[in-house]
Amino acid sequence: MENKHFNEKAYFGQFGGQFVPETAMFALSELEAEYEKLKNDKEFFEEFDDLLKNYVGRETPLYYAKNLSEHYNHDIYLKREDLNHTGAHKINNALGQVLLAKKMGKKKVIAETGAGQHGVATATAAALLGLECDVYMGAVDIERQKLNVFRMELLGARVISIEDGLKTLKEATTAAIQSWVAEIETVFYVIGSVVGPHPYPTIVRDFQSIIGYETKAQLDEMGKHADHVIACVGGGSNAIGIFSAFLEDNSTKLYGVEAGGYGIDTDMHAATLTLGKPGIIHGMKTYVLQNKYGQISPVHSISAGLDYPGVGPEHSHLFDIKRATYAPITDDEAMKALMLVTRKEGIIPAIESSHALAYLEKLCPVLSKDKRETIVVNVSGRGDKDMHTVFSVLKDKETGGKNGIYELNGGLENE
Ligand SMILES: *Cc1c(COP(=O)(O)O)cnc(C)c1O
C-alpha cells in the first residue's frame, strides 16, 4: 500500500517509495523523523565517527595494486573495505543503525541476512551497544554459512531459521518484516543494504558514504582523479557508498557489477538490472527479476551476498538515467578474479568483491592503450568466509567437476 501523502524524498526518480502495510507506516515515519533530527546532531555523529575510527579501524587504505596495475596496464587502486572489523563494509551501516536504535530507546534489533555478513555485523554492533538481537536467515544460507551462524550465536544473537520458498535471503527478509510489524513499538529493524521502504535506502547510503568520501579524499591527496569506479551490487550498499562521492562528477565513470551466476542466458543468475523489470519488492519500487506474470524469479549466485532478485532503488534510477553502467559477471569469472588477485597481490577478496575485480577483464581491454587510466575497485569484503566455497570449486577440478577452472599448484590457467 503506497503512502497516501506523497513523500518526495522517498523517491529516486520513479523508484523507491513506501509499499508497506499501514501498520508499518507509523514506524517508518518515526524513523524518518528521528533520523532527520540525528542527522544534524553533532553528538551522534561524533560518537559514530569515534566508533568508525577506533572500533571499525577506519579509515581503510586506498591501496595501489602494483602487480595488478602491471597486469592490466592501468593504475588499479583497491579500496580496502575487507580490512574493516568483521571483514566487510557492512559494519559501517550496522553500527550506524544500531546506534540510531539505541538513541530511539529501542530494546531489540532484528536483521535479515544472506551471506551472514550483515547478521554478524548487526550482532557485533548489538553486543557492543548492549541491545538484544534476532537474526532471520534462510535455512539454505544457514547451511552454506555455518561459521557465520556460530559467530552470531557466540555474539549473543538468536538466529531464526526460515524454511519458506527457496530458503534464502528473500524469504528471510519477508519474515523479518513480518516480525518487525508485529513488535513495532519496541523493535528496530536493521536493514543490511540500500533496499526496503523509505527512509532505509537513504539512511544506509548515508552510513556507507564514508567509503566514497574517504576514497575521494585519498585520491585528492595523491593528486589523482578516478576515471573509473567499480563495485559489486547485491542490494547495492557498498556500490552506492563508493559512488556517492563521484555522482556529481561525470568525468568519473561508475560500474555496478551484478551476479551473472551460470550465465544470463540461463535462469541461474541474479542480474537484476541487466534482465529485470520495474516491480515491487520488500516495500520499494525497483527493478526486479520476475516472470511474465510478475512473480519474483528464483536467483542464483556463487556468492550468498549477491543472490537477491531486487536492487536498491537509487541504482534503478542511476541505471535509467545512465549515470552508472551495470553488467553481469559469472560465477566462473568471479572465481578466476579471486584467484588472480590472491596470487598477484596476496589479498583474498570475498567472492562478492571478486565480481567487481573480474570486471577489470571487461573494462581494461576496451580502454585506450596510450593513456594509463585510474581505476578504483571497491573490495567490499575479505574471502575468509568463503574458503569452503573456494575449496569445493578447487576440489571439483580435481574430481573433474564442471566448475573447476584452476590447478591449485599450477597457478592460473592462462599463465
Ligand atoms: C553483503 C555483501 C555484498 C553485497 O551487498 P551490497 O549491499 O550490494 O554491498 C558485497 N560484498 C560483501 C563482502 C558482502 O558481504
PDB file of C-alpha atoms and ligand atoms in Angstrom, residues 88-90 117 192-193 232-239 305-306 350 352-353 380-381 385, ligand 1:
ATOM      1  CA  ALA A  88      33.399  -6.169   5.173  1.00  0.00           C
ATOM      2  CA  HIS A  89      31.731  -2.805   4.609  1.00  0.00           C
ATOM      3  CA  LYS A  90      28.523  -3.924   6.331  1.00  0.00           C
ATOM      4  CA  GLN A 117      27.806 -10.882   6.950  1.00  0.00           C
ATOM      5  CA  GLY A 192      21.573  -4.533   5.553  1.00  0.00           C
ATOM      6  CA  SER A 193      21.606  -2.797   2.195  1.00  0.00           C
ATOM      7  CA  CYS A 232      29.699  -5.234  -6.921  1.00  0.00           C
ATOM      8  CA  VAL A 233      25.942  -4.910  -6.469  1.00  0.00           C
ATOM      9  CA  GLY A 234      23.783  -7.194  -4.356  1.00  0.00           C
ATOM     10  CA  GLY A 235      21.354  -4.756  -2.797  1.00  0.00           C
ATOM     11  CA  GLY A 236      23.889  -2.115  -3.720  1.00  0.00           C
ATOM     12  CA  SER A 237      25.170  -0.579  -0.464  1.00  0.00           C
ATOM     13  CA  ASN A 238      28.922  -0.844  -0.980  1.00  0.00           C
ATOM     14  CA  ALA A 239      28.424   0.426  -4.539  1.00  0.00           C
ATOM     15  CA  GLY A 305      25.746 -11.736  -0.745  1.00  0.00           C
ATOM     16  CA  LEU A 306      24.731 -11.120  -4.365  1.00  0.00           C
ATOM     17  CA  ALA A 350      35.276 -12.063  -0.837  1.00  0.00           C
ATOM     18  CA  GLU A 352      31.174 -10.801  -3.926  1.00  0.00           C
ATOM     19  CA  SER A 353      34.097  -8.393  -4.296  1.00  0.00           C
ATOM     20  CA  SER A 380      33.831  -4.845  -0.203  1.00  0.00           C
ATOM     21  CA  GLY A 381      34.992  -7.749   1.956  1.00  0.00           C
ATOM     22  CA  LYS A 385      34.028 -16.559   4.994  1.00  0.00           C
TER      23      LYS A 385
HETATM   24  C1  LIG B   1      26.750  -8.324   1.572  1.00  0.00           C
HETATM   25  C2  LIG B   1      27.924  -8.141   0.771  1.00  0.00           C
HETATM   26  C3  LIG B   1      27.857  -7.556  -0.500  1.00  0.00           C
HETATM   27  C4  LIG B   1      26.563  -7.166  -1.162  1.00  0.00           C
HETATM   28  O1  LIG B   1      25.837  -6.168  -0.507  1.00  0.00           O
HETATM   29  P1  LIG B   1      25.705  -4.692  -1.081  1.00  0.00           P
HETATM   30  O2  LIG B   1      24.615  -4.087  -0.275  1.00  0.00           O
HETATM   31  O3  LIG B   1      25.364  -4.806  -2.516  1.00  0.00           O
HETATM   32  O4  LIG B   1      27.001  -4.009  -0.870  1.00  0.00           O
HETATM   33  C5  LIG B   1      29.039  -7.353  -1.196  1.00  0.00           C
HETATM   34  N1  LIG B   1      30.219  -7.713  -0.679  1.00  0.00           N
HETATM   35  C6  LIG B   1      30.332  -8.297   0.541  1.00  0.00           C
HETATM   36  C7  LIG B   1      31.683  -8.675   1.036  1.00  0.00           C
HETATM   37  C8  LIG B   1      29.187  -8.519   1.300  1.00  0.00           C
HETATM   38  O5  LIG B   1      29.314  -9.084   2.499  1.00  0.00           O
END
